[in-house]
Amino acid sequence: MATVAPPAPTAPAFPKADVIKALVDELLEVARIEAQLRGIALPNDKGGAMKAPIALDSLSVVDTLCAVETVIGIELRDNIVQTVNAGIKLGQAPV
């Protein structure tokens, strides 16, 4: 008598397109806010806005990553983003 193995469980496909859309939409929103606060003219079209050199701090990036949590259904770790300009003191402009 042959033994029949149960079918292997199938994992849902990773929602890559939805993650990309959530990240791009949120990053563009953060960039628009940063540009407005700094008095920088940001192009209205999506392609132009995506190429604009707008500096984002690590807190803005963490907030942006939170937009992905609802898409993938898990909460991301708090330390997923590292601060790049750790040596810059408050009030000191980056060189």
Short mmCIF file of N, CA and C in Angstrom, two decimals:
data_model
loop_
_atom_site.label_atom_id
_atom_site.label_comp_id
_atom_site.label_asym_id
_atom_site.label_seq_id
_atom_site.Cartn_x
_atom_site.Cartn_y
_atom_site.Cartn_z
N MET A 1 0.84 -1.16 0.00
CA MET A 1 0.00 0.00 0.00
C MET A 1 0.90 1.25 0.00
N ALA A 2 0.61 2.21 -0.87
CA ALA A 2 1.40 3.43 -1.01
C ALA A 2 0.91 4.48 -0.01
N THR A 3 1.86 5.24 0.49
CA THR A 3 1.52 6.34 1.40
C THR A 3 1.43 7.62 0.58
N VAL A 4 0.37 8.35 0.76
CA VAL A 4 0.18 9.60 0.04
C VAL A 4 0.46 10.75 1.00
N ALA A 5 1.43 11.56 0.63
CA ALA A 5 1.79 12.70 1.47
C ALA A 5 0.79 13.83 1.25
N PRO A 6 0.49 14.57 2.30
CA PRO A 6 -0.42 15.71 2.11
C PRO A 6 0.26 16.77 1.25
N PRO A 7 -0.52 17.57 0.56
CA PRO A 7 0.08 18.60 -0.29
C PRO A 7 0.84 19.61 0.57
N ALA A 8 1.92 20.10 0.02
CA ALA A 8 2.73 21.10 0.72
C ALA A 8 1.93 22.40 0.84
N PRO A 9 2.03 23.05 2.00
CA PRO A 9 1.31 24.32 2.15
C PRO A 9 1.89 25.37 1.20
N THR A 10 1.04 26.19 0.67
CA THR A 10 1.50 27.24 -0.24
C THR A 10 1.53 28.57 0.50
N ALA A 11 2.62 29.29 0.32
CA ALA A 11 2.76 30.60 0.93
C ALA A 11 2.24 31.65 -0.05
N PRO A 12 1.57 32.67 0.47
CA PRO A 12 1.10 33.72 -0.44
C PRO A 12 2.28 34.45 -1.07
N ALA A 13 2.11 34.91 -2.27
CA ALA A 13 3.18 35.63 -2.97
C ALA A 13 3.43 36.97 -2.27
N PHE A 14 4.69 37.38 -2.23
CA PHE A 14 5.03 38.66 -1.64
C PHE A 14 4.46 39.78 -2.50
N PRO A 15 3.78 40.75 -1.89
CA PRO A 15 3.13 41.83 -2.67
C PRO A 15 4.12 42.93 -3.09
N LYS A 16 5.08 42.56 -3.91
CA LYS A 16 6.16 43.47 -4.31
C LYS A 16 5.64 44.78 -4.90
N ALA A 17 4.73 44.71 -5.83
CA ALA A 17 4.21 45.92 -6.48
C ALA A 17 3.50 46.83 -5.46
N ASP A 18 2.76 46.24 -4.54
CA ASP A 18 2.07 47.03 -3.52
C ASP A 18 3.05 47.69 -2.56
N VAL A 19 4.14 46.99 -2.22
CA VAL A 19 5.16 47.55 -1.34
C VAL A 19 5.85 48.72 -2.03
N ILE A 20 6.21 48.54 -3.29
CA ILE A 20 6.86 49.62 -4.04
C ILE A 20 5.96 50.84 -4.12
N LYS A 21 4.68 50.63 -4.43
CA LYS A 21 3.74 51.75 -4.53
C LYS A 21 3.60 52.47 -3.19
N ALA A 22 3.48 51.71 -2.09
CA ALA A 22 3.34 52.33 -0.77
C ALA A 22 4.57 53.14 -0.43
N LEU A 23 5.76 52.60 -0.71
CA LEU A 23 7.00 53.32 -0.41
C LEU A 23 7.15 54.59 -1.25
N VAL A 24 6.91 54.48 -2.54
CA VAL A 24 7.04 55.64 -3.43
C VAL A 24 6.04 56.72 -3.05
N ASP A 25 4.79 56.34 -2.83
CA ASP A 25 3.76 57.33 -2.47
C ASP A 25 4.12 58.05 -1.17
N GLU A 26 4.56 57.29 -0.18
CA GLU A 26 4.90 57.89 1.11
C GLU A 26 6.16 58.74 1.03
N LEU A 27 7.18 58.27 0.30
CA LEU A 27 8.40 59.06 0.14
C LEU A 27 8.13 60.37 -0.60
N LEU A 28 7.28 60.32 -1.61
CA LEU A 28 6.94 61.55 -2.32
C LEU A 28 6.21 62.53 -1.41
N GLU A 29 5.34 62.03 -0.56
CA GLU A 29 4.62 62.90 0.37
C GLU A 29 5.59 63.53 1.37
N VAL A 30 6.50 62.73 1.90
CA VAL A 30 7.50 63.26 2.84
C VAL A 30 8.39 64.28 2.13
N ALA A 31 8.80 63.99 0.90
CA ALA A 31 9.64 64.92 0.14
C ALA A 31 8.91 66.23 -0.12
N ARG A 32 7.62 66.15 -0.43
CA ARG A 32 6.84 67.38 -0.65
C ARG A 32 6.79 68.23 0.62
N ILE A 33 6.59 67.59 1.75
CA ILE A 33 6.54 68.31 3.03
C ILE A 33 7.90 68.93 3.33
N GLU A 34 8.97 68.15 3.17
CA GLU A 34 10.33 68.66 3.43
C GLU A 34 10.66 69.82 2.50
N ALA A 35 10.31 69.70 1.22
CA ALA A 35 10.58 70.76 0.26
C ALA A 35 9.83 72.03 0.63
N GLN A 36 8.58 71.88 1.04
CA GLN A 36 7.79 73.05 1.43
C GLN A 36 8.39 73.73 2.66
N LEU A 37 8.81 72.93 3.64
CA LEU A 37 9.40 73.49 4.86
C LEU A 37 10.71 74.21 4.58
N ARG A 38 11.47 73.73 3.60
CA ARG A 38 12.78 74.30 3.29
C ARG A 38 12.73 75.34 2.16
N GLY A 39 11.54 75.59 1.63
CA GLY A 39 11.39 76.58 0.57
C GLY A 39 11.98 76.12 -0.76
N ILE A 40 11.96 74.83 -1.00
CA ILE A 40 12.50 74.27 -2.25
C ILE A 40 11.33 74.00 -3.20
N ALA A 41 11.48 74.44 -4.44
CA ALA A 41 10.44 74.19 -5.44
C ALA A 41 10.58 72.74 -5.92
N LEU A 42 9.57 71.95 -5.67
CA LEU A 42 9.55 70.55 -6.08
C LEU A 42 8.67 70.42 -7.32
N PRO A 43 9.15 69.75 -8.37
CA PRO A 43 8.32 69.58 -9.57
C PRO A 43 6.98 68.91 -9.22
N ASN A 44 5.93 69.31 -9.94
CA ASN A 44 4.60 68.75 -9.69
C ASN A 44 4.44 67.34 -10.23
N ASP A 45 5.17 67.03 -11.31
CA ASP A 45 5.02 65.69 -11.88
C ASP A 45 5.80 64.67 -11.05
N LYS A 46 5.30 63.45 -11.01
CA LYS A 46 5.87 62.39 -10.18
C LYS A 46 7.32 62.09 -10.56
N GLY A 47 7.60 62.00 -11.86
CA GLY A 47 8.96 61.69 -12.31
C GLY A 47 9.95 62.75 -11.91
N GLY A 48 9.57 64.01 -12.05
CA GLY A 48 10.45 65.11 -11.67
C GLY A 48 10.66 65.17 -10.17
N ALA A 49 9.59 64.94 -9.43
CA ALA A 49 9.68 64.98 -7.97
C ALA A 49 10.57 63.85 -7.45
N MET A 50 10.53 62.69 -8.12
CA MET A 50 11.35 61.56 -7.68
C MET A 50 12.83 61.80 -7.90
N LYS A 51 13.18 62.67 -8.85
CA LYS A 51 14.58 62.95 -9.14
C LYS A 51 15.12 64.14 -8.35
N ALA A 52 14.26 64.87 -7.66
CA ALA A 52 14.69 66.06 -6.93
C ALA A 52 15.54 65.66 -5.73
N PRO A 53 16.62 66.40 -5.49
CA PRO A 53 17.51 66.08 -4.36
C PRO A 53 16.98 66.66 -3.04
N ILE A 54 16.10 65.94 -2.40
CA ILE A 54 15.55 66.36 -1.11
C ILE A 54 16.13 65.46 -0.02
N ALA A 55 16.79 66.07 0.95
CA ALA A 55 17.37 65.29 2.05
C ALA A 55 16.28 64.87 3.02
N LEU A 56 16.31 63.60 3.42
CA LEU A 56 15.35 63.08 4.39
C LEU A 56 16.12 62.59 5.61
N ASP A 57 15.62 62.90 6.78
CA ASP A 57 16.29 62.41 7.98
C ASP A 57 15.81 61.00 8.30
N SER A 58 16.49 60.35 9.23
CA SER A 58 16.17 58.95 9.52
C SER A 58 14.77 58.77 10.08
N LEU A 59 14.26 59.76 10.82
CA LEU A 59 12.89 59.66 11.35
C LEU A 59 11.86 59.67 10.23
N SER A 60 12.10 60.48 9.21
CA SER A 60 11.20 60.51 8.06
C SER A 60 11.20 59.17 7.33
N VAL A 61 12.37 58.57 7.24
CA VAL A 61 12.48 57.28 6.57
C VAL A 61 11.76 56.19 7.37
N VAL A 62 11.91 56.23 8.69
CA VAL A 62 11.21 55.26 9.54
C VAL A 62 9.70 55.42 9.38
N ASP A 63 9.22 56.65 9.38
CA ASP A 63 7.79 56.89 9.17
C ASP A 63 7.34 56.35 7.82
N THR A 64 8.19 56.52 6.81
CA THR A 64 7.87 56.02 5.48
C THR A 64 7.76 54.50 5.47
N LEU A 65 8.67 53.84 6.16
CA LEU A 65 8.64 52.38 6.21
C LEU A 65 7.38 51.86 6.91
N CYS A 66 6.83 52.65 7.80
CA CYS A 66 5.61 52.23 8.49
C CYS A 66 4.44 52.07 7.51
N ALA A 67 4.50 52.77 6.38
CA ALA A 67 3.45 52.65 5.36
C ALA A 67 3.43 51.24 4.77
N VAL A 68 4.55 50.54 4.84
CA VAL A 68 4.64 49.19 4.28
C VAL A 68 4.01 48.16 5.21
N GLU A 69 3.98 48.46 6.50
CA GLU A 69 3.48 47.49 7.47
C GLU A 69 2.07 47.00 7.15
N THR A 70 1.21 47.89 6.73
CA THR A 70 -0.16 47.47 6.41
C THR A 70 -0.20 46.61 5.16
N VAL A 71 0.73 46.83 4.24
CA VAL A 71 0.76 46.05 3.00
C VAL A 71 1.24 44.62 3.27
N ILE A 72 2.30 44.48 4.09
CA ILE A 72 2.87 43.15 4.31
C ILE A 72 2.28 42.45 5.54
N GLY A 73 1.55 43.20 6.35
CA GLY A 73 0.86 42.59 7.48
C GLY A 73 1.71 42.27 8.69
N ILE A 74 2.89 42.88 8.79
CA ILE A 74 3.72 42.71 9.99
C ILE A 74 4.27 44.06 10.42
N GLU A 75 4.66 44.14 11.69
CA GLU A 75 5.27 45.36 12.21
C GLU A 75 6.78 45.24 12.07
N LEU A 76 7.39 46.25 11.48
CA LEU A 76 8.83 46.25 11.28
C LEU A 76 9.55 46.63 12.57
N ARG A 77 10.78 46.16 12.71
CA ARG A 77 11.59 46.48 13.90
C ARG A 77 11.89 47.98 13.96
N ASP A 78 12.05 48.49 15.16
CA ASP A 78 12.36 49.90 15.35
C ASP A 78 13.74 50.28 14.83
N ASN A 79 14.67 49.34 14.81
CA ASN A 79 16.05 49.66 14.42
C ASN A 79 16.35 49.32 12.96
N ILE A 80 15.35 49.33 12.12
CA ILE A 80 15.54 48.96 10.72
C ILE A 80 16.31 50.04 9.94
N VAL A 81 16.28 51.29 10.43
CA VAL A 81 16.98 52.40 9.78
C VAL A 81 18.09 52.87 10.70
N GLN A 82 19.30 53.04 10.14
CA GLN A 82 20.41 53.55 10.92
C GLN A 82 20.63 55.01 10.58
N THR A 83 21.00 55.80 11.57
CA THR A 83 21.30 57.21 11.36
C THR A 83 22.62 57.33 10.63
N VAL A 84 22.64 58.10 9.55
CA VAL A 84 23.85 58.26 8.76
C VAL A 84 24.73 59.37 9.31
N ASN A 85 24.13 60.49 9.67
CA ASN A 85 24.88 61.66 10.13
C ASN A 85 24.96 61.71 11.64
N ALA A 86 25.40 60.64 12.25
CA ALA A 86 25.44 60.56 13.72
C ALA A 86 26.36 61.60 14.34
N GLY A 87 27.37 62.07 13.60
CA GLY A 87 28.32 63.01 14.17
C GLY A 87 27.86 64.46 14.11
N ILE A 88 26.75 64.76 13.47
CA ILE A 88 26.28 66.14 13.35
C ILE A 88 25.50 66.53 14.59
N LYS A 89 25.88 67.67 15.18
CA LYS A 89 25.20 68.14 16.37
C LYS A 89 24.06 69.06 15.99
N LEU A 90 23.11 69.19 16.87
CA LEU A 90 21.96 70.05 16.63
C LEU A 90 22.42 71.46 16.32
N GLY A 91 21.91 72.05 15.24
CA GLY A 91 22.28 73.40 14.86
C GLY A 91 23.49 73.47 13.95
N GLN A 92 24.16 72.37 13.72
CA GLN A 92 25.33 72.33 12.87
C GLN A 92 24.93 71.84 11.49
N ALA A 93 25.20 72.60 10.47
CA ALA A 93 24.83 72.22 9.11
C ALA A 93 25.77 71.17 8.59
N PRO A 94 25.25 70.18 7.85
CA PRO A 94 26.14 69.19 7.23
C PRO A 94 27.03 69.83 6.18
N VAL A 95 28.21 69.33 6.03
CA VAL A 95 29.17 69.89 5.06
C VAL A 95 29.02 69.19 3.74
#
